[in-house]
Coordinates of C-alpha atoms in Angstrom, one line a residue:
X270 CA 13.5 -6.6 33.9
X271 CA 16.8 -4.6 33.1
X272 CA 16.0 -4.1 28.6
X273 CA 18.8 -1.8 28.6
X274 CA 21.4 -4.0 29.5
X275 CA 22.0 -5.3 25.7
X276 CA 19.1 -4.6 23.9
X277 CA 19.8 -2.6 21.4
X278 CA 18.9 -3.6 18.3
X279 CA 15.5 -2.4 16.9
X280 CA 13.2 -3.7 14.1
X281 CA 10.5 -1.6 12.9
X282 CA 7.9 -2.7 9.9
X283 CA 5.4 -0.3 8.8
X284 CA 1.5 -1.6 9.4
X285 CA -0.3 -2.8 6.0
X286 CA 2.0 -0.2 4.3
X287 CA 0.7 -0.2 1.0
X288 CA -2.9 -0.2 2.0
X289 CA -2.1 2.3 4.9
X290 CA -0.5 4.8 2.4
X291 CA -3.5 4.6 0.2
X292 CA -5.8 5.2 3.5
X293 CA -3.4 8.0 4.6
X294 CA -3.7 9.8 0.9
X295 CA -7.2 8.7 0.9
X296 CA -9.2 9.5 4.1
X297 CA -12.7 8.5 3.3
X298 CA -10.9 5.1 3.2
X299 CA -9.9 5.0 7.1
X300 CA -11.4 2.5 8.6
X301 CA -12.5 0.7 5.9
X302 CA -11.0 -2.6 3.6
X303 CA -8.9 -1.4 1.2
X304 CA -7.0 -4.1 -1.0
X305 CA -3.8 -3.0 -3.3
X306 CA -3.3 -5.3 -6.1
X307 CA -5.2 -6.6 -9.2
X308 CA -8.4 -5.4 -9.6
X309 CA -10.9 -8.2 -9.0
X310 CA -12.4 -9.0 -12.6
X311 CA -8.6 -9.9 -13.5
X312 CA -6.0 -12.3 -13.2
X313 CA -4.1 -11.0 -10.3
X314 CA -3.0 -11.5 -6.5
X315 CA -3.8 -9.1 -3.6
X316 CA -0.1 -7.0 -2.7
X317 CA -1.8 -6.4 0.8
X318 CA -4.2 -5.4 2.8
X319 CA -5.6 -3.4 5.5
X320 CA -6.5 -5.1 8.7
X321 CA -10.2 -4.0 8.2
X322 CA -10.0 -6.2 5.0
X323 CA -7.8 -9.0 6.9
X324 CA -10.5 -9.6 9.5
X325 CA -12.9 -11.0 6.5
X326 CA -9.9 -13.4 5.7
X327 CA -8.0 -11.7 3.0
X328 CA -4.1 -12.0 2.8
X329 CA -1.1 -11.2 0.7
X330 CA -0.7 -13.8 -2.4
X331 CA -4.5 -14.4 -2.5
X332 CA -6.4 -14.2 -6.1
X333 CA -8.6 -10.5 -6.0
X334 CA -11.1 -12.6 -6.9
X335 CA -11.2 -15.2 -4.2
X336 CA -10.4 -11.7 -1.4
X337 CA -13.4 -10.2 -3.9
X338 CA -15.5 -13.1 -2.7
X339 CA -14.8 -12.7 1.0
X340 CA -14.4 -9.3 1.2
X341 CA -17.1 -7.9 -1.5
X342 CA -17.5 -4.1 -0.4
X343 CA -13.7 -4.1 -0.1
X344 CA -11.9 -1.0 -2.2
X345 CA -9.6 -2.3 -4.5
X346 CA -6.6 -0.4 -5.4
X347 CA -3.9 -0.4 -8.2
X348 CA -0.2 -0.3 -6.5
X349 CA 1.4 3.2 -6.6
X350 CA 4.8 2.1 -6.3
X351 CA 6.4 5.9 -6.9
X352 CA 4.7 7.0 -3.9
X353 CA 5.2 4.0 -1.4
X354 CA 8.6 4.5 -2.7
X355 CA 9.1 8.1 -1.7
X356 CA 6.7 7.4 1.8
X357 CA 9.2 4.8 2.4
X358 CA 12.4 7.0 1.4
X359 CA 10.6 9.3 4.2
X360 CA 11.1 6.8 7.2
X361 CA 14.3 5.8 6.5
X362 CA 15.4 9.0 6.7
X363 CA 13.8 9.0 10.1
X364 CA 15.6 6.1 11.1
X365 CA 18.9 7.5 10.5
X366 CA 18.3 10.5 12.2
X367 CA 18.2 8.4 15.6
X368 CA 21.4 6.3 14.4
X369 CA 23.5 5.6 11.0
X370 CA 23.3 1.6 11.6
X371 CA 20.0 1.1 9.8
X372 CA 20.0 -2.1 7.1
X373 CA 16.5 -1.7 5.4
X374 CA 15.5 -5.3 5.0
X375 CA 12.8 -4.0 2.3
X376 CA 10.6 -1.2 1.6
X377 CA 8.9 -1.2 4.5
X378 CA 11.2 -2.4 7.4
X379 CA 14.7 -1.8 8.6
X380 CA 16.6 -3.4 11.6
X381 CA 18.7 -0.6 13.3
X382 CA 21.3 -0.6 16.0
X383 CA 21.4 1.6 18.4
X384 CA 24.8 0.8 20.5
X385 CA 27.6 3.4 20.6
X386 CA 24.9 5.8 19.6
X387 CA 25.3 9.2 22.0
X388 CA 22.2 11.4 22.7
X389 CA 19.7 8.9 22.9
X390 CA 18.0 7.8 25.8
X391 CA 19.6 4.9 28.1
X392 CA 16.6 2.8 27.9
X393 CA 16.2 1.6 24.0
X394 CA 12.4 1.3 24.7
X395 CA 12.3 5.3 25.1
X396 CA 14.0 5.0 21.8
X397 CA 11.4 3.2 20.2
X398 CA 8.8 5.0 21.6
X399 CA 10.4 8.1 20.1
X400 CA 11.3 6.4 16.9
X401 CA 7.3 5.5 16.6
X402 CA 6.2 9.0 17.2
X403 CA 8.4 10.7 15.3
X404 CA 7.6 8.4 12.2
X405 CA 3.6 9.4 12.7
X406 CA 4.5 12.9 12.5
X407 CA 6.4 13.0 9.7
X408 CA 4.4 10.6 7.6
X409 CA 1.3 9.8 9.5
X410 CA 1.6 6.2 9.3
X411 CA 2.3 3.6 12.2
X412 CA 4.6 1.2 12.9
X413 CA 5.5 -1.8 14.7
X414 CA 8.8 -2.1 16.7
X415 CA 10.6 -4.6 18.4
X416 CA 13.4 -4.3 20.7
X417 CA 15.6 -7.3 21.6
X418 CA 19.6 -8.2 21.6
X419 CA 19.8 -9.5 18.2
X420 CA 18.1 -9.2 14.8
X421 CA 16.0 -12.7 14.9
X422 CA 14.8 -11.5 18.4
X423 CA 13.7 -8.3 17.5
X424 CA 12.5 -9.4 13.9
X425 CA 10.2 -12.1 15.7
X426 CA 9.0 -9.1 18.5
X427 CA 7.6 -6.7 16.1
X428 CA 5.0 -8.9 14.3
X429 CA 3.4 -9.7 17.5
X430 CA 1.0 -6.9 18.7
X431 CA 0.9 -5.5 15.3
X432 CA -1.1 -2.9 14.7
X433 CA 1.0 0.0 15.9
X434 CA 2.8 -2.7 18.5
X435 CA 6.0 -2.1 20.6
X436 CA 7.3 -5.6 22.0
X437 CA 10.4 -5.8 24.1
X438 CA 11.9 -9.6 24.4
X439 CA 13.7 -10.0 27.8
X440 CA 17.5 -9.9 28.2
X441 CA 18.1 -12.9 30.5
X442 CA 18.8 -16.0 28.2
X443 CA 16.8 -17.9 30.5
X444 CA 13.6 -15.3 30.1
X445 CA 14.4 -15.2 26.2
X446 CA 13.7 -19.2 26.2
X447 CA 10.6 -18.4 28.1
X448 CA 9.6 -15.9 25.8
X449 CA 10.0 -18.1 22.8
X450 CA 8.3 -21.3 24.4
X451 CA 4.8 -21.0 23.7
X452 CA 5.3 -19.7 20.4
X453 CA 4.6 -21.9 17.2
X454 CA 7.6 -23.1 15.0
X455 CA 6.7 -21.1 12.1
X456 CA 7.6 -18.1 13.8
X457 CA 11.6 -19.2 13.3
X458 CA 12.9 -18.2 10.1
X459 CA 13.3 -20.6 8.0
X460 CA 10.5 -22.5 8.9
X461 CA 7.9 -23.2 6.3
X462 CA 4.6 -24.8 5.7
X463 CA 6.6 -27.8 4.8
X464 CA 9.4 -27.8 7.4
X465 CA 6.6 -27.4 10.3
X466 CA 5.0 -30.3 8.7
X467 CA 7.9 -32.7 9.0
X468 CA 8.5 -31.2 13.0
X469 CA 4.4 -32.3 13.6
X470 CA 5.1 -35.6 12.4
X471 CA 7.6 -35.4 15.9
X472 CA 5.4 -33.5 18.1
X473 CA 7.1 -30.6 18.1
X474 CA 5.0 -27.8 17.4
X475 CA 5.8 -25.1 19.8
X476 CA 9.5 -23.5 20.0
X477 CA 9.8 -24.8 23.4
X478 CA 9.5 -28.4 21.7
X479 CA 12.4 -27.6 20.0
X480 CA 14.3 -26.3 22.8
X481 CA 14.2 -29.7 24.4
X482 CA 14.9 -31.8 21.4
X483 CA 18.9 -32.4 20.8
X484 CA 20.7 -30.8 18.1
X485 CA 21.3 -34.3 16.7
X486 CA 17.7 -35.4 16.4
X487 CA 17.1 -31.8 14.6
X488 CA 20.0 -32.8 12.4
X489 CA 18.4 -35.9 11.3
X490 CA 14.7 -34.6 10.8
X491 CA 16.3 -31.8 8.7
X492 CA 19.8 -32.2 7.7
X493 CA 23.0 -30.6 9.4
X494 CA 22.5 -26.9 8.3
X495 CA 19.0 -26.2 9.1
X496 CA 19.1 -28.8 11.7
X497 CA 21.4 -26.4 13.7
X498 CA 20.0 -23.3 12.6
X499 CA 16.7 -24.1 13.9
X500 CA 18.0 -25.3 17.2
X501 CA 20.3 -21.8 17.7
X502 CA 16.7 -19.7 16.9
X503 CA 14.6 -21.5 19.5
X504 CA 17.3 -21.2 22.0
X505 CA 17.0 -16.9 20.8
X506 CA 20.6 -17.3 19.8
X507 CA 22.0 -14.9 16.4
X508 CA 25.4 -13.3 16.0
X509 CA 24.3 -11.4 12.9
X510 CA 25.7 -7.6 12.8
X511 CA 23.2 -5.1 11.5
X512 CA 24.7 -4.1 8.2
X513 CA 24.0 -0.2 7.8
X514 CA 23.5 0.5 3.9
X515 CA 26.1 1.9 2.5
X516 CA 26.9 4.5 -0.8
X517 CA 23.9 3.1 -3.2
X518 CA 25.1 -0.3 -4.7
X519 CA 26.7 0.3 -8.4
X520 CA 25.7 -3.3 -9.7
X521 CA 23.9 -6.3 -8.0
X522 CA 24.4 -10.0 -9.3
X523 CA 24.6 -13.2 -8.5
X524 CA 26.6 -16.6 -9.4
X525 CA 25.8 -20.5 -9.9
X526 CA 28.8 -22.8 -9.7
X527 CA 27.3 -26.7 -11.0
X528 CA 28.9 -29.3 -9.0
X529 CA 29.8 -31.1 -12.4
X530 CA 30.5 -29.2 -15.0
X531 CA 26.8 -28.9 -16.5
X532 CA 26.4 -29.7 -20.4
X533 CA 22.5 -29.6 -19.8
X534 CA 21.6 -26.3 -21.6
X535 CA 18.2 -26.3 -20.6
X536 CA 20.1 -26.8 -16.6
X537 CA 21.7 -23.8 -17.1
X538 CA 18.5 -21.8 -18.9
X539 CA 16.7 -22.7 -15.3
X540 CA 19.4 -22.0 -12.9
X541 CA 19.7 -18.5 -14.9
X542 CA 15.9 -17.8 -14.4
X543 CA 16.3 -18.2 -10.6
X544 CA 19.4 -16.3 -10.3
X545 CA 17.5 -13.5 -12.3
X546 CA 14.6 -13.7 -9.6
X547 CA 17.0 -13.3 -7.2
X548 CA 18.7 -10.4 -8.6
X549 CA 15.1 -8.9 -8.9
X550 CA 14.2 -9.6 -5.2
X551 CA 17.8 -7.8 -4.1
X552 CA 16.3 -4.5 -6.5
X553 CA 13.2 -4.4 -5.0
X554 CA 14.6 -4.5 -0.9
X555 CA 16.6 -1.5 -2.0
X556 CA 14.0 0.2 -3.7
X557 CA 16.4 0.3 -6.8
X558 CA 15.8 0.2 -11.1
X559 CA 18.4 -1.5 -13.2
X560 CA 19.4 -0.1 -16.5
X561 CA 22.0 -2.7 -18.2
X562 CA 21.7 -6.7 -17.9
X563 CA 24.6 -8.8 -18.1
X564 CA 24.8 -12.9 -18.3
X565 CA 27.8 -14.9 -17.6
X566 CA 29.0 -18.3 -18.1
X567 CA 31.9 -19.8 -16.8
X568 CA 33.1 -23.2 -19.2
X569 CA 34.9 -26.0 -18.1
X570 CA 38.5 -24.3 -19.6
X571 CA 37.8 -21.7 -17.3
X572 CA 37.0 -19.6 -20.2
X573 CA 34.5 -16.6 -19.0
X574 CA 32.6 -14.9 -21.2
X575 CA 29.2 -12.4 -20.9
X576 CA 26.9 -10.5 -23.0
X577 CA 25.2 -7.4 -21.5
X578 CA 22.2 -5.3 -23.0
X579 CA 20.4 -2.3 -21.8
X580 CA 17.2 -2.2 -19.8
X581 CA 15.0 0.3 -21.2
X582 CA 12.9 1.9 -19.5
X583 CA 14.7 1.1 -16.3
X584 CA 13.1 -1.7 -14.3
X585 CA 13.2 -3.8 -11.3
X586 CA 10.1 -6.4 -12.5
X587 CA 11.1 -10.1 -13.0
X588 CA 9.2 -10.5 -15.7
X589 CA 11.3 -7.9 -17.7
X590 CA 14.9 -9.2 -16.0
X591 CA 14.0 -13.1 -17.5
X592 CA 13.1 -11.7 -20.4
X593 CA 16.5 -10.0 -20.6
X594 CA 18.0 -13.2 -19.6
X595 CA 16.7 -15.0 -22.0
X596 CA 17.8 -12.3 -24.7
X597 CA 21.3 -12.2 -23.9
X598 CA 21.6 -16.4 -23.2
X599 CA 20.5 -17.0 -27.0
X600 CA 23.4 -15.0 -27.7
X601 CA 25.6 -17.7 -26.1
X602 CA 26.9 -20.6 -28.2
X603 CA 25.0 -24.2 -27.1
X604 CA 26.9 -27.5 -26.3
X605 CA 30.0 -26.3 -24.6
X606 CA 29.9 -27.8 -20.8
X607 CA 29.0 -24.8 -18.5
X608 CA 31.1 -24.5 -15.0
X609 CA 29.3 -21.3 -14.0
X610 CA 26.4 -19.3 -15.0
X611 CA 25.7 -15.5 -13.6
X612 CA 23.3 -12.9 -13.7
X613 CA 23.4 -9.3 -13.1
X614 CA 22.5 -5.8 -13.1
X615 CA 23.6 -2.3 -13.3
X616 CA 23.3 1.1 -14.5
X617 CA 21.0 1.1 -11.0
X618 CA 18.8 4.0 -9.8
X619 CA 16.1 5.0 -7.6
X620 CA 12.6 5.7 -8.8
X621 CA 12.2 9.3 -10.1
X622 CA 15.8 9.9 -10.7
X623 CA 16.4 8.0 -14.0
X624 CA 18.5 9.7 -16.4
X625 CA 17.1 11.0 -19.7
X626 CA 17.0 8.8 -22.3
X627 CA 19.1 10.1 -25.8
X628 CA 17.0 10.2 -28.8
X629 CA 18.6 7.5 -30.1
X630 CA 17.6 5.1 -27.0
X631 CA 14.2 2.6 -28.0
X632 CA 12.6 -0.1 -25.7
X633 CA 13.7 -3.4 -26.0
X634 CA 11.5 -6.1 -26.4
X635 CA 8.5 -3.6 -28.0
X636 CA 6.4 -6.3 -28.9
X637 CA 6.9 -8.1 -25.6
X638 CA 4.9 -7.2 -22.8
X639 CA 7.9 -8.0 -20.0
X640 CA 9.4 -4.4 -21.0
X641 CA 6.9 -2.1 -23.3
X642 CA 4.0 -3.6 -21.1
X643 CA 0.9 -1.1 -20.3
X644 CA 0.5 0.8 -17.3
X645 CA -2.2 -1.7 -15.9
X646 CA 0.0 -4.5 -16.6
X647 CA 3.6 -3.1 -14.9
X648 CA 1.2 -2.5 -11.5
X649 CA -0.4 -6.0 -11.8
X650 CA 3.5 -7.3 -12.7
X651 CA 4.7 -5.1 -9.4
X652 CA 1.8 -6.6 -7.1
X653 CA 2.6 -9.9 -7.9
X654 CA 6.5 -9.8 -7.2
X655 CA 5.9 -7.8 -4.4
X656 CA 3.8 -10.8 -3.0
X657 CA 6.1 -13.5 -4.3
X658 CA 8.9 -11.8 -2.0
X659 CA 7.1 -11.2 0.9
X660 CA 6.3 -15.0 1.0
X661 CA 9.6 -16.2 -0.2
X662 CA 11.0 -14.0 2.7
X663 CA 8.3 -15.9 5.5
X664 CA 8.5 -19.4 4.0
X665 CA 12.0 -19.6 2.6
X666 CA 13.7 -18.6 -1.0
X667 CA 12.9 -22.0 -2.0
X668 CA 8.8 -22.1 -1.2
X669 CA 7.8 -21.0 -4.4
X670 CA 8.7 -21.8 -7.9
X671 CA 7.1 -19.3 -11.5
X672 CA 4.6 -20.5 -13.1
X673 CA 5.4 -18.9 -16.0
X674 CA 8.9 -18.6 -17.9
X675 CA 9.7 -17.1 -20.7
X676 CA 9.6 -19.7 -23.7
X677 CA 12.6 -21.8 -24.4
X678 CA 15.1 -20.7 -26.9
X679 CA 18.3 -22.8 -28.3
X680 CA 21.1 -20.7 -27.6
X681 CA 22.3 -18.8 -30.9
X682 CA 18.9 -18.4 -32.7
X683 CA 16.8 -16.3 -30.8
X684 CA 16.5 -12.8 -32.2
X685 CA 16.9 -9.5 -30.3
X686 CA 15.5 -6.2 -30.5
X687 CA 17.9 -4.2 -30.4
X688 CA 18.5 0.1 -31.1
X689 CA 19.7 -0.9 -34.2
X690 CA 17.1 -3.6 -34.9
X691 CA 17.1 -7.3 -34.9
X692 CA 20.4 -8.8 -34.5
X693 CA 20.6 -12.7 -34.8

């Protein structure tokens, strides 16, 4: 089997990295189950895991006290955030030693691409066998790799023989659909608990079941756009570039146009919360605080008009970015018919490298637990989004919706605590 032929794009995700980092700075932990997340006498979720603690039938997203209850001489951990942070900051440095095209995909994985790259070896495999090696020296922690012609490919290859796994998918498009055959349906992205559900009720429950069902039939089980999505990843087929990262990102945001110009307030309060958890997922894949929030609404004149605040301390928690949300919509006047609603960030940093704050500078929010919150809290906070987005990247953006908002204000009467003080 030729793998050099056009394999060259790489996907590496560090094993358990959370609970590995605290088994790496911990060694009396090694070979033991260690759990990072809320302690288990709280409310809380597990963050993840070691594979010692996964083979009593813990998982990411599960209450400590139900992996407590499975796993009960498990270690539970509080998340260090700082430090998987700077361990991560660490590997990707590795990974563009090897080549510049590396697009992290979050704090613990990157895709990279390793064509036009000179000095490396002519087989990519060598390349991730290098790659792997030189990431346990430097850090001491493993990693999975997978090494295929396109990012879905090589995505799908390194979660296979995890731990400390290197899986190479086949070149030949004709190997590639044998590859992908046997393999369930929830491996394609996109692909959810609910999506696999409505593919069982038609017998198709392995990729090759989709390779043999017609585009058309997909189309009508799941509409036209995932329809055809999901037939193009069973066949192995994505045209996606990796996207090296580029100069630090000065602001991240993002937009909801209504179909009808929406004059719904509480429409546009809930289409701002998701955009904010958005924007909060984005900050957390680049490892990235925000220090000012801005809304946006666009009205049906086409009139635009935003509010920003500051962020302070810096954060990248959704609970603090609704909260901030919610500040600056009350600020907004209520009735007019919104076209467009937005939410973003900026003023962003890494961890460690925040500017210092003037003396004139005070936390928002101080009596609010989404900004001023304890120490104990911000890790429980950081657990649980950290969860939320590593399931929301398996099952889809839309396969989990918050529990908790923040409580429901009419736009123009909420007050904020501002540096100067309350401001209606």
């Amino acid at each position: 089997m030729n793998t050099a032929a056009s394999n060259h794009i790489l996907h590496l995700d560090l094993d358990a990295f959370f609970a590995s980092v605290e088994q790496l700075d911990h060694p009396e932990w090694r070979g033991r189950p260690v759990i990072v997340g809320a302690a288990p006498d709280q409310r809380g979720v597990v963050s993840t895991c070691s594979y010692e603690a996964r083979r009593f039938g813990v998982h990411s997203a599960m209450p400590s006290r139900t992996a407590f209850r499975l796993c009960p001489q498990g270690i539970f951990v509080p998340g260090r955030y700082e430090r998987y942070a700077e361990l991560s900051a660490q590997v990707m440095g590795v990974l563009r030693a090897f080549t510049p095209c590396v697009q992290p995909a979050s704090i613990d994985e990157a895709f990279l691409d390793l064509s036009h790259v000179h000095g490396l070896p002519a087989d990519p495999v060598e390349t991730a066998r290098q790659l792997k090696e030189r990431i346990r020296a430097t850090t001491g922690l493993t990693a999975s790799v997978g090494v295929a012609s396109n990012m879905f490919l090589a995505k799908l290859a390194s979660d296979l023989h995890k731990p400390d796994g290197l899986t190479v998918v086949p070149v030949d498009p004709a190997e590639v659909q044998a590859f992908l055959a046997p393999l369930p349906v929830g491996k394609i992205w996109g692909v959810g608990p609910k999506t696999a559900q409505v593919l069982a009720k038609y017998s198709l429950r392995r990729i090759g079941d989709l390779q043999k069902t017609s585009v058309e039939a997909l189309r009508r089980m799941l509409g036209n756009t995932s329809g055809e999505q999901i037939k193009a990843l069973a066949h192995g087929w994505d045209n996606r570039a990796v996207q090296p990262e580029e100069a630090q990102e000065k602001s991240i945001s993002h937009e909801e146009t209504f179909p009808v110009d929406c004059r719904d307030p509480e429409q546009v309060r809930m289409a701002l919360w998701r955009l904010a958890e958005v924007v909060g997922q984005r900050l957390r894949q680049a490892g990235l605080l925000a220090g000012t929030a801005t809304v946006k609404l666009r009205y049906q004149d086409f009139r635009t008009v935003s509010r920003q605040m500051p962020i302070r301390p810096r954060s990248q928690a959704d609970r603090v970015l609704l909260h901030c949300a919610g500040a600056l919509w009350s600020q907004f006047s209520p009735g007019e018919p919104v076209r467009l609603v937005g939410f973003g960030v900026s003023a962003l940093c890494a961890p460690g490298q925040e500017p210092v704050p003037g003396p004139q500078q005070q936390l928002l929010f101080a009596d609010e637990p989404g900004v001023a919150m304890p120490a104990q809290e911000q890790r429980r906070n950081a657990c649980l989004d950290q969860a939320v987005d590593r399931l929301r990247q398996q099952l889809g953006a839309d396969a989990l919706r918050r529990g908790w908002w923040p409580p429901a204000q009419e736009p123009g009467k909420h007050e904020v605590a501002g540096p100067d003080g309350p401001q209606k």
